[in-house]
Amino acid sequence: MSDPKLEREEPSPTPKAIDDPRLPKPLFAAPSRFARAVEVLAVAVPLAFVLAGIVARFIGR
Amino acid sequence: LRSPISTLRALFCDARYSAARFIVLAFLLWRGALFAVDFAAIHSLPERSPNPNKDYVAFAHSRFWNTFARWDSGWYDRISRRGYYYEGGQSNVAFFPSYPYLARWLGRLTGSHFSAGLLLSNLSLLVALFFVYGIARRYLEDDGARRAVLFVLAFPSAFFFSAFYAESLFLMTVAGALFFYEKDRLLPAALFGMAAALTRSSGVILFPALLLGAMHRRGWRPRALSPRLLFLLLIPAGLGVLMIVQWHQVGDPLAWLKAQAGWGRSSTFPLWTLFQEARNVRLENGLDVLDVASAAGLFVAVGVALRRLDLAHTIFLLGSVLMPLASGRALSMTRFAACVVPLFVVLALVSSRRGVERFLFFAMTLLLAWQAILFANWYWSG
């Protein structure tokens, strides 16, 4: 006779809905290389234009 | 039924209302401090002279209350009094109607559209703070959400929230739209969005932001798309109302768009604007630097939001920086940034460390005081 406590636990009957429209859902919910690349580009490209403008100012172009 | 005394006691003592007490207290203290700066500014420094922009007096008997009616207040004043009309190069058709018309209608109760406008600005700010707190609580604990509220109040251009400007009303409508969107209550979100689209041109960014955000939340599955998404069409309808009003009053539904040329704005690739503005920045005018820094800061906030905030916030952030830059100038970007609600959630997210929090508050408060002093004395401040 097996101990009921040692029996394998049943999986959760109702897994949490992944597309619940009441929950915030970022564009990149999980970290990935692609997400990291987009994040870096979203910041680096505009800042590069600012930096280029500053450099152009100082070299007089 | 509770007695009025027990209701009052609950409001002042009950832990459930702790955040509300914090918001009201922060609002009163921060506005009080700002008003003290304004008062000192007009009594210790000379007003700009000569001043061709000063072609109206908001309050004939109060120098202090006049400090809240500067620069663009004149355009809103003329819309409030006479509606839309062409005035040569720069014209009041460039400004959106909800703030000046509400000031006009409320002015019948208060006796002046200026006093009504100031009341509207300050009340809108208070309501907006509650919405900002509610949005920030979706992503942060209570102390983080309180930081977001304080960042709104301390932002370098936050003095516009007490001025005869549409900024407060716009902040409130944007925050309301995002607050109800967060709860997936799309009808009130769309109604606030419609009001935002009637307050400032960038209000219409809420349409793609909320629509794409809501579809993303539903997994982009056609079967999951709710007919309630159609409510969001109310947001561009707000812009439609403006076009009908201007068609009726000046005979051109696109007058608001064409008038942008009066401010030297024309269609430009946004990143090219960043390059040009960084290259031509006038270092003697610190505000130029602040405007370029605000645009760059908004892009950094987009980078943070991509993984940490809902897609709707990210799109609104991105649209709020791209739209002004697409007009060829970074002019007034610091003022525009003050109404980009997700920016304050991002600031609260990145300032969980005490040192970062203190640095940001210190820097922002200094810039706020500097800008408020300039504004009070009619110097250009965005």
Short mmCIF file of C-alpha atoms in Angstrom, two decimals:
data_model
loop_
_atom_site.label_atom_id
_atom_site.label_comp_id
_atom_site.label_asym_id
_atom_site.label_seq_id
_atom_site.Cartn_x
_atom_site.Cartn_y
_atom_site.Cartn_z
CA MET A 1 0.00 0.00 0.00
CA SER A 2 1.52 3.26 -1.07
CA ASP A 3 1.65 6.42 0.93
CA PRO A 4 -0.69 8.92 -0.73
CA LYS A 5 1.73 11.71 0.19
CA LEU A 6 4.40 10.08 -1.91
CA GLU A 7 2.21 9.82 -4.96
CA ARG A 8 3.06 11.99 -7.89
CA GLU A 9 1.35 15.36 -7.73
CA GLU A 10 -1.31 16.01 -10.29
CA PRO A 11 -0.51 18.83 -12.68
CA SER A 12 -2.32 22.09 -12.00
CA PRO A 13 -5.83 21.66 -13.44
CA THR A 14 -6.01 25.18 -14.90
CA PRO A 15 -2.71 26.49 -16.18
CA LYS A 16 -2.48 30.26 -16.02
CA ALA A 17 -3.77 31.86 -19.20
CA ILE A 18 -0.88 33.28 -21.19
CA ASP A 19 -3.04 35.63 -23.22
CA ASP A 20 -5.13 37.21 -20.49
CA PRO A 21 -5.93 40.67 -21.89
CA ARG A 22 -5.99 42.10 -18.36
CA LEU A 23 -2.30 41.40 -17.84
CA PRO A 24 0.53 43.61 -19.11
CA LYS A 25 2.37 41.98 -21.99
CA PRO A 26 5.68 43.52 -23.09
CA LEU A 27 6.84 43.08 -26.65
CA PHE A 28 9.66 40.86 -25.39
CA ALA A 29 8.29 38.91 -22.46
CA ALA A 30 11.23 36.50 -22.36
CA PRO A 31 14.90 37.43 -22.67
CA SER A 32 16.50 36.38 -25.94
CA ARG A 33 19.36 37.44 -28.15
CA PHE A 34 16.94 39.02 -30.59
CA ALA A 35 15.24 41.00 -27.81
CA ARG A 36 18.58 42.17 -26.49
CA ALA A 37 19.66 43.22 -30.00
CA VAL A 38 16.48 45.23 -30.60
CA GLU A 39 16.81 46.90 -27.19
CA VAL A 40 20.39 47.89 -27.86
CA LEU A 41 19.58 49.17 -31.35
CA ALA A 42 16.55 51.15 -30.12
CA VAL A 43 18.85 53.09 -27.80
CA ALA A 44 22.15 53.07 -29.69
CA VAL A 45 20.94 54.24 -33.11
CA PRO A 46 19.28 57.50 -31.90
CA LEU A 47 22.18 58.20 -29.53
CA ALA A 48 24.60 57.68 -32.44
CA PHE A 49 22.78 60.41 -34.38
CA VAL A 50 23.05 62.76 -31.39
CA LEU A 51 26.73 61.95 -31.02
CA ALA A 52 27.31 62.44 -34.75
CA GLY A 53 25.62 65.85 -34.49
CA ILE A 54 27.86 66.85 -31.58
CA VAL A 55 30.96 65.69 -33.46
CA ALA A 56 29.84 67.54 -36.62
CA ARG A 57 29.42 70.68 -34.54
CA PHE A 58 32.92 70.51 -33.17
CA ILE A 59 34.63 69.74 -36.47
CA GLY A 60 32.61 72.50 -38.06
CA ARG A 61 30.60 70.58 -40.65
CA LEU B 1 -24.04 54.38 6.41
CA ARG B 2 -20.92 55.94 7.85
CA SER B 3 -21.07 59.26 9.61
CA PRO B 4 -19.10 62.09 7.98
CA ILE B 5 -16.66 62.06 10.93
CA SER B 6 -15.86 58.36 10.61
CA THR B 7 -15.46 58.81 6.83
CA LEU B 8 -13.01 61.65 7.44
CA ARG B 9 -11.18 59.61 10.07
CA ALA B 10 -10.86 56.74 7.59
CA LEU B 11 -9.52 59.07 4.93
CA PHE B 12 -6.89 60.48 7.28
CA CYS B 13 -5.94 57.35 9.21
CA ASP B 14 -6.99 54.21 7.35
CA ALA B 15 -4.05 52.33 5.82
CA ARG B 16 -6.10 51.63 2.69
CA TYR B 17 -5.96 55.31 1.81
CA SER B 18 -2.27 55.73 2.55
CA ALA B 19 -1.34 56.06 -1.15
CA ALA B 20 -4.12 58.57 -1.76
CA ARG B 21 -2.94 60.67 1.20
CA PHE B 22 0.59 60.51 -0.16
CA ILE B 23 -0.51 61.69 -3.63
CA VAL B 24 -2.56 64.61 -2.27
CA LEU B 25 0.20 65.63 0.14
CA ALA B 26 2.90 65.40 -2.55
CA PHE B 27 0.73 67.45 -4.89
CA LEU B 28 0.13 70.17 -2.26
CA LEU B 29 3.74 70.35 -1.06
CA TRP B 30 5.26 70.25 -4.53
CA ARG B 31 2.90 72.83 -5.98
CA GLY B 32 3.38 74.97 -2.88
CA ALA B 33 7.16 74.86 -3.29
CA LEU B 34 6.87 75.67 -6.99
CA PHE B 35 4.55 78.60 -6.30
CA ALA B 36 7.09 79.90 -3.75
CA VAL B 37 9.79 79.72 -6.44
CA ASP B 38 7.51 81.62 -8.84
CA PHE B 39 6.77 84.25 -6.21
CA ALA B 40 10.48 84.74 -5.47
CA ALA B 41 11.30 84.77 -9.20
CA ILE B 42 9.01 87.65 -10.09
CA HIS B 43 10.08 89.70 -7.06
CA SER B 44 13.81 89.19 -7.39
CA LEU B 45 14.51 89.16 -11.14
CA PRO B 46 13.53 91.51 -13.97
CA GLU B 47 10.96 90.44 -16.53
CA ARG B 48 12.12 90.09 -20.15
CA SER B 49 11.96 93.42 -21.91
CA PRO B 50 11.08 94.39 -24.61
CA ASN B 51 8.47 91.67 -24.86
CA PRO B 52 6.39 91.53 -28.06
CA ASN B 53 4.70 88.31 -26.85
CA LYS B 54 3.03 90.09 -23.98
CA ASP B 55 -0.08 91.21 -25.81
CA TYR B 56 -2.54 90.11 -23.13
CA VAL B 57 -2.92 90.36 -19.35
CA ALA B 58 -4.54 87.40 -17.66
CA PHE B 59 -5.16 88.95 -14.25
CA ALA B 60 -5.21 92.74 -14.12
CA HIS B 61 -4.71 92.98 -10.34
CA SER B 62 -2.32 90.14 -9.56
CA ARG B 63 1.26 89.97 -10.70
CA PHE B 64 1.64 86.54 -9.11
CA TRP B 65 -1.25 84.81 -10.92
CA ASN B 66 -0.01 86.28 -14.19
CA THR B 67 3.12 84.17 -13.89
CA PHE B 68 1.02 81.19 -14.99
CA ALA B 69 0.02 82.81 -18.28
CA ARG B 70 3.03 83.06 -20.55
CA TRP B 71 3.97 82.28 -24.17
CA ASP B 72 1.48 79.75 -25.63
CA SER B 73 -1.13 80.83 -23.07
CA GLY B 74 -1.83 83.70 -25.48
CA TRP B 75 -2.92 81.27 -28.19
CA TYR B 76 -5.22 79.43 -25.82
CA ASP B 77 -6.55 82.79 -24.62
CA ARG B 78 -7.48 83.82 -28.16
CA ILE B 79 -9.17 80.46 -28.87
CA SER B 80 -11.11 80.80 -25.60
CA ARG B 81 -12.29 84.29 -26.46
CA ARG B 82 -12.79 84.20 -30.22
CA GLY B 83 -12.47 80.63 -31.48
CA TYR B 84 -10.15 79.73 -34.36
CA TYR B 85 -8.93 82.28 -36.90
CA TYR B 86 -5.84 82.91 -39.00
CA GLU B 87 -3.28 85.38 -37.66
CA GLY B 88 -0.53 85.47 -40.28
CA GLY B 89 2.61 83.28 -39.95
CA GLN B 90 1.83 81.71 -36.59
CA SER B 91 -1.81 81.11 -35.87
CA ASN B 92 -4.06 79.73 -33.12
CA VAL B 93 -5.33 76.97 -35.45
CA ALA B 94 -2.16 75.02 -34.52
CA PHE B 95 -3.57 74.48 -31.00
CA PHE B 96 -6.11 71.84 -30.08
CA PRO B 97 -9.51 72.82 -28.71
CA SER B 98 -10.41 70.91 -25.55
CA TYR B 99 -8.40 73.00 -23.07
CA PRO B 100 -9.33 76.49 -24.32
CA TYR B 101 -12.99 75.56 -24.83
CA LEU B 102 -13.27 73.91 -21.40
CA ALA B 103 -11.67 77.06 -19.93
CA ARG B 104 -14.24 79.17 -21.76
CA TRP B 105 -17.19 77.10 -20.57
CA LEU B 106 -15.92 76.79 -16.99
CA GLY B 107 -15.06 80.48 -17.07
CA ARG B 108 -18.78 81.24 -16.94
CA LEU B 109 -18.75 79.80 -13.43
CA THR B 110 -15.45 81.27 -12.22
CA GLY B 111 -15.79 84.66 -13.92
CA SER B 112 -12.75 84.36 -16.21
CA HIS B 113 -11.45 81.76 -18.62
CA PHE B 114 -7.97 82.31 -17.16
CA SER B 115 -8.99 81.39 -13.62
CA ALA B 116 -11.02 78.47 -14.97
CA GLY B 117 -8.00 77.30 -16.97
CA LEU B 118 -5.69 77.40 -13.96
CA LEU B 119 -8.24 75.50 -11.89
CA LEU B 120 -8.59 72.96 -14.68
CA SER B 121 -4.80 72.58 -14.99
CA ASN B 122 -4.23 71.95 -11.29
CA LEU B 123 -7.21 69.61 -10.85
CA SER B 124 -6.21 67.66 -13.96
CA LEU B 125 -2.73 67.23 -12.54
CA LEU B 126 -4.09 65.87 -9.27
CA VAL B 127 -6.32 63.36 -11.06
CA ALA B 128 -3.44 62.44 -13.39
CA LEU B 129 -1.25 61.59 -10.39
CA PHE B 130 -3.80 59.02 -9.23
CA PHE B 131 -3.86 57.45 -12.70
CA VAL B 132 -0.05 57.42 -12.87
CA TYR B 133 0.09 55.71 -9.47
CA GLY B 134 -2.46 53.13 -10.64
CA ILE B 135 -0.49 52.39 -13.83
CA ALA B 136 2.83 52.19 -12.00
CA ARG B 137 1.38 49.74 -9.45
CA ARG B 138 0.95 47.23 -12.31
CA TYR B 139 4.74 47.05 -12.58
CA LEU B 140 6.06 48.13 -9.18
CA GLU B 141 5.44 47.84 -5.48
CA ASP B 142 3.84 50.72 -3.59
CA ASP B 143 7.11 52.58 -3.00
CA GLY B 144 8.02 52.35 -6.70
CA ALA B 145 4.62 53.68 -7.75
CA ARG B 146 5.04 56.58 -5.33
CA ARG B 147 8.38 57.34 -6.98
CA ALA B 148 6.61 57.53 -10.35
CA VAL B 149 4.21 60.12 -8.88
CA LEU B 150 7.10 62.19 -7.54
CA PHE B 151 8.90 62.03 -10.88
CA VAL B 152 5.86 63.59 -12.56
CA LEU B 153 5.93 66.45 -10.07
CA ALA B 154 9.70 66.91 -10.21
CA PHE B 155 10.11 66.70 -13.99
CA PRO B 156 12.00 69.76 -15.33
CA SER B 157 8.98 71.03 -17.26
CA ALA B 158 6.39 70.15 -14.59
CA PHE B 159 5.70 73.84 -13.97
CA PHE B 160 3.58 73.75 -17.16
CA PHE B 161 1.09 71.60 -15.21
CA SER B 162 0.09 74.68 -13.24
CA ALA B 163 0.12 77.09 -16.18
CA PHE B 164 -2.58 78.21 -18.60
CA TYR B 165 -1.41 75.44 -20.89
CA ALA B 166 -3.03 72.20 -22.08
CA GLU B 167 -0.25 70.00 -20.60
CA SER B 168 -2.08 68.97 -17.42
CA LEU B 169 -5.27 68.07 -19.24
CA PHE B 170 -3.25 66.09 -21.76
CA LEU B 171 -1.32 64.28 -19.03
CA MET B 172 -4.59 63.39 -17.31
CA THR B 173 -6.31 62.13 -20.46
CA VAL B 174 -3.28 60.07 -21.55
CA ALA B 175 -2.88 58.63 -18.05
CA GLY B 176 -6.62 57.87 -17.90
CA ALA B 177 -6.52 56.09 -21.26
CA LEU B 178 -3.52 53.96 -20.23
CA PHE B 179 -4.96 53.29 -16.76
CA PHE B 180 -8.19 51.84 -18.15
CA TYR B 181 -6.33 50.06 -20.94
CA GLU B 182 -4.27 48.31 -18.25
CA LYS B 183 -7.52 46.93 -16.83
CA ASP B 184 -8.72 46.01 -20.34
CA ARG B 185 -11.64 48.43 -20.00
CA LEU B 186 -11.50 49.64 -23.56
CA LEU B 187 -14.52 51.97 -23.62
CA PRO B 188 -13.30 54.33 -20.87
CA ALA B 189 -9.77 53.99 -22.28
CA ALA B 190 -11.06 55.07 -25.69
CA LEU B 191 -13.06 57.97 -24.22
CA PHE B 192 -9.97 59.28 -22.42
CA GLY B 193 -7.99 58.70 -25.62
CA MET B 194 -10.55 60.70 -27.59
CA ALA B 195 -10.19 63.54 -25.09
CA ALA B 196 -6.39 63.31 -25.45
CA ALA B 197 -6.69 63.52 -29.25
CA LEU B 198 -8.74 66.68 -28.77
CA THR B 199 -6.12 68.16 -26.44
CA ARG B 200 -2.85 67.69 -28.31
CA SER B 201 -1.91 66.25 -31.70
CA SER B 202 0.19 63.50 -30.12
CA GLY B 203 -2.95 62.19 -28.37
CA VAL B 204 -3.78 60.29 -31.54
CA ILE B 205 -0.71 58.08 -30.93
CA LEU B 206 -2.87 56.36 -28.33
CA PHE B 207 -4.84 54.76 -31.15
CA PRO B 208 -2.07 52.55 -32.58
CA ALA B 209 -0.63 52.11 -29.08
CA LEU B 210 -3.82 50.78 -27.47
CA LEU B 211 -4.97 48.85 -30.56
CA LEU B 212 -1.67 47.02 -31.11
CA GLY B 213 -1.23 46.58 -27.34
CA ALA B 214 -4.69 45.04 -26.96
CA MET B 215 -4.13 42.72 -29.94
CA HIS B 216 -0.74 41.70 -28.58
CA ARG B 217 -2.33 40.87 -25.24
CA ARG B 218 -4.82 38.66 -27.04
CA GLY B 219 -2.05 36.76 -28.80
CA TRP B 220 -2.86 38.15 -32.27
CA ARG B 221 -5.42 35.36 -32.73
CA PRO B 222 -8.36 36.48 -34.91
CA ARG B 223 -10.81 34.54 -32.72
CA ALA B 224 -9.59 36.29 -29.62
CA LEU B 225 -10.09 39.75 -31.07
CA SER B 226 -13.00 41.34 -29.33
CA PRO B 227 -15.50 43.68 -31.02
CA ARG B 228 -14.75 45.96 -28.06
CA LEU B 229 -11.54 46.88 -29.89
CA LEU B 230 -13.78 48.96 -32.17
CA PHE B 231 -14.27 51.39 -29.26
CA LEU B 232 -10.71 52.51 -29.90
CA LEU B 233 -11.87 54.16 -33.12
CA LEU B 234 -13.15 56.93 -30.84
CA ILE B 235 -9.52 58.13 -30.54
CA PRO B 236 -9.04 59.11 -34.20
CA ALA B 237 -12.64 60.35 -34.08
CA GLY B 238 -11.36 62.99 -31.63
CA LEU B 239 -9.05 64.27 -34.31
CA GLY B 240 -12.03 64.19 -36.67
CA VAL B 241 -13.97 66.46 -34.31
CA LEU B 242 -11.09 68.97 -34.37
CA MET B 243 -11.09 68.88 -38.17
CA ILE B 244 -14.83 69.50 -38.32
CA VAL B 245 -14.49 72.43 -35.88
CA GLN B 246 -11.70 74.00 -37.93
CA TRP B 247 -13.51 73.33 -41.22
CA HIS B 248 -16.51 75.14 -39.77
CA GLN B 249 -14.51 78.03 -38.28
CA VAL B 250 -11.70 78.66 -40.78
CA GLY B 251 -12.81 76.63 -43.81
CA ASP B 252 -9.90 74.15 -43.72
CA PRO B 253 -9.98 70.81 -41.86
CA LEU B 254 -6.18 70.57 -42.10
CA ALA B 255 -5.51 74.07 -40.81
CA TRP B 256 -3.89 72.66 -37.62
CA LEU B 257 -1.39 70.73 -39.72
CA LYS B 258 -0.56 73.50 -42.19
CA ALA B 259 -0.04 75.99 -39.35
CA GLN B 260 2.97 74.00 -38.12
CA ALA B 261 5.06 75.72 -40.80
CA GLY B 262 4.66 78.95 -38.80
CA TRP B 263 6.91 77.39 -36.14
CA GLY B 264 9.46 76.24 -38.72
CA ARG B 265 8.18 72.67 -38.60
CA SER B 266 8.15 70.52 -41.74
CA SER B 267 8.21 66.82 -42.51
CA THR B 268 11.66 65.36 -41.73
CA PHE B 269 13.21 61.97 -40.98
CA PRO B 270 13.15 61.95 -37.13
CA LEU B 271 16.73 60.77 -36.60
CA TRP B 272 18.00 63.40 -39.01
CA THR B 273 16.30 65.99 -36.79
CA LEU B 274 18.26 64.61 -33.84
CA PHE B 275 21.50 65.00 -35.79
CA GLN B 276 20.65 68.53 -36.92
CA GLU B 277 19.49 69.70 -33.50
CA ALA B 278 22.58 68.24 -31.79
CA ARG B 279 24.77 69.97 -34.35
CA ASN B 280 23.03 73.35 -34.15
CA VAL B 281 22.33 73.40 -30.41
CA ARG B 282 22.94 76.82 -28.88
CA LEU B 283 25.03 76.16 -25.81
CA GLU B 284 24.23 79.59 -24.40
CA ASN B 285 20.60 78.51 -24.32
CA GLY B 286 20.52 75.59 -21.91
CA LEU B 287 17.02 74.71 -22.97
CA ASP B 288 18.25 73.61 -26.41
CA VAL B 289 20.50 71.10 -24.69
CA LEU B 290 17.65 69.97 -22.47
CA ASP B 291 15.35 69.44 -25.47
CA VAL B 292 17.90 67.25 -27.28
CA ALA B 293 18.62 65.39 -24.03
CA SER B 294 14.88 64.82 -23.52
CA ALA B 295 14.56 63.31 -27.01
CA ALA B 296 17.56 61.06 -26.37
CA GLY B 297 16.18 60.15 -22.93
CA LEU B 298 12.86 59.09 -24.45
CA PHE B 299 14.68 56.71 -26.79
CA VAL B 300 16.50 55.22 -23.82
CA ALA B 301 13.11 54.79 -22.11
CA VAL B 302 11.86 52.94 -25.19
CA GLY B 303 14.78 50.54 -24.80
CA VAL B 304 13.80 49.86 -21.18
CA ALA B 305 10.08 49.58 -21.97
CA LEU B 306 10.51 46.94 -24.68
CA ARG B 307 10.98 44.18 -22.12
CA ARG B 308 9.42 45.65 -19.00
CA LEU B 309 6.28 47.55 -19.97
CA ASP B 310 3.22 46.55 -21.94
CA LEU B 311 3.54 47.00 -25.71
CA ALA B 312 1.02 49.89 -25.65
CA HIS B 313 3.33 51.92 -23.39
CA THR B 314 6.32 51.20 -25.64
CA ILE B 315 4.44 52.33 -28.75
CA PHE B 316 3.20 55.47 -27.01
CA LEU B 317 6.73 56.28 -25.85
CA LEU B 318 8.17 55.74 -29.32
CA GLY B 319 5.40 57.70 -31.05
CA SER B 320 5.74 60.56 -28.57
CA VAL B 321 9.38 61.09 -29.50
CA LEU B 322 9.14 60.31 -33.22
CA MET B 323 6.14 62.55 -33.93
CA PRO B 324 7.70 65.86 -32.78
CA LEU B 325 11.05 64.94 -34.32
CA ALA B 326 9.31 64.14 -37.62
CA SER B 327 8.33 67.81 -37.74
CA GLY B 328 11.98 68.75 -38.11
CA ARG B 329 12.61 70.27 -34.69
CA ALA B 330 13.28 69.19 -31.13
CA LEU B 331 11.75 72.48 -29.95
CA SER B 332 9.70 72.05 -26.73
CA MET B 333 10.65 68.37 -26.42
CA THR B 334 11.12 68.74 -22.65
CA ARG B 335 7.57 70.04 -22.35
CA PHE B 336 6.23 67.26 -24.55
CA ALA B 337 8.14 64.64 -22.54
CA ALA B 338 6.36 65.72 -19.34
CA CYS B 339 3.13 64.20 -20.69
CA VAL B 340 4.61 60.86 -21.76
CA VAL B 341 3.16 58.85 -18.90
CA PRO B 342 5.16 55.61 -19.47
CA LEU B 343 8.36 57.63 -19.06
CA PHE B 344 7.59 58.05 -15.36
CA VAL B 345 7.02 54.33 -14.90
CA VAL B 346 10.38 53.70 -16.60
CA LEU B 347 12.06 56.28 -14.34
CA ALA B 348 10.57 54.56 -11.30
CA LEU B 349 11.72 51.16 -12.60
CA VAL B 350 15.33 52.25 -13.10
CA SER B 351 15.59 54.19 -9.83
CA SER B 352 15.04 51.35 -7.39
CA ARG B 353 18.56 51.96 -6.06
CA ARG B 354 18.66 54.75 -3.53
CA GLY B 355 21.60 56.54 -5.14
CA VAL B 356 19.97 56.64 -8.59
CA GLU B 357 16.70 57.85 -7.09
CA ARG B 358 18.39 60.66 -5.18
CA PHE B 359 20.47 61.76 -8.17
CA LEU B 360 17.45 61.89 -10.48
CA PHE B 361 15.35 63.87 -7.98
CA PHE B 362 18.17 66.27 -7.26
CA ALA B 363 18.93 66.93 -10.94
CA MET B 364 15.28 67.20 -11.94
CA THR B 365 14.36 69.52 -9.10
CA LEU B 366 17.23 71.89 -9.91
CA LEU B 367 16.23 71.99 -13.57
CA LEU B 368 12.57 72.46 -12.62
CA ALA B 369 13.35 75.47 -10.42
CA TRP B 370 15.58 76.98 -13.12
CA GLN B 371 12.93 76.55 -15.79
CA ALA B 372 10.13 77.84 -13.55
CA ILE B 373 12.13 81.01 -12.82
CA LEU B 374 12.69 81.60 -16.54
CA PHE B 375 9.02 80.99 -17.36
CA ALA B 376 7.76 83.30 -14.61
CA ASN B 377 9.82 86.15 -16.05
CA TRP B 378 8.83 85.58 -19.67
CA TYR B 379 12.09 83.98 -20.78
CA TRP B 380 11.74 81.10 -23.25
CA SER B 381 11.33 77.87 -21.36
CA GLY B 382 9.79 75.47 -23.83
#
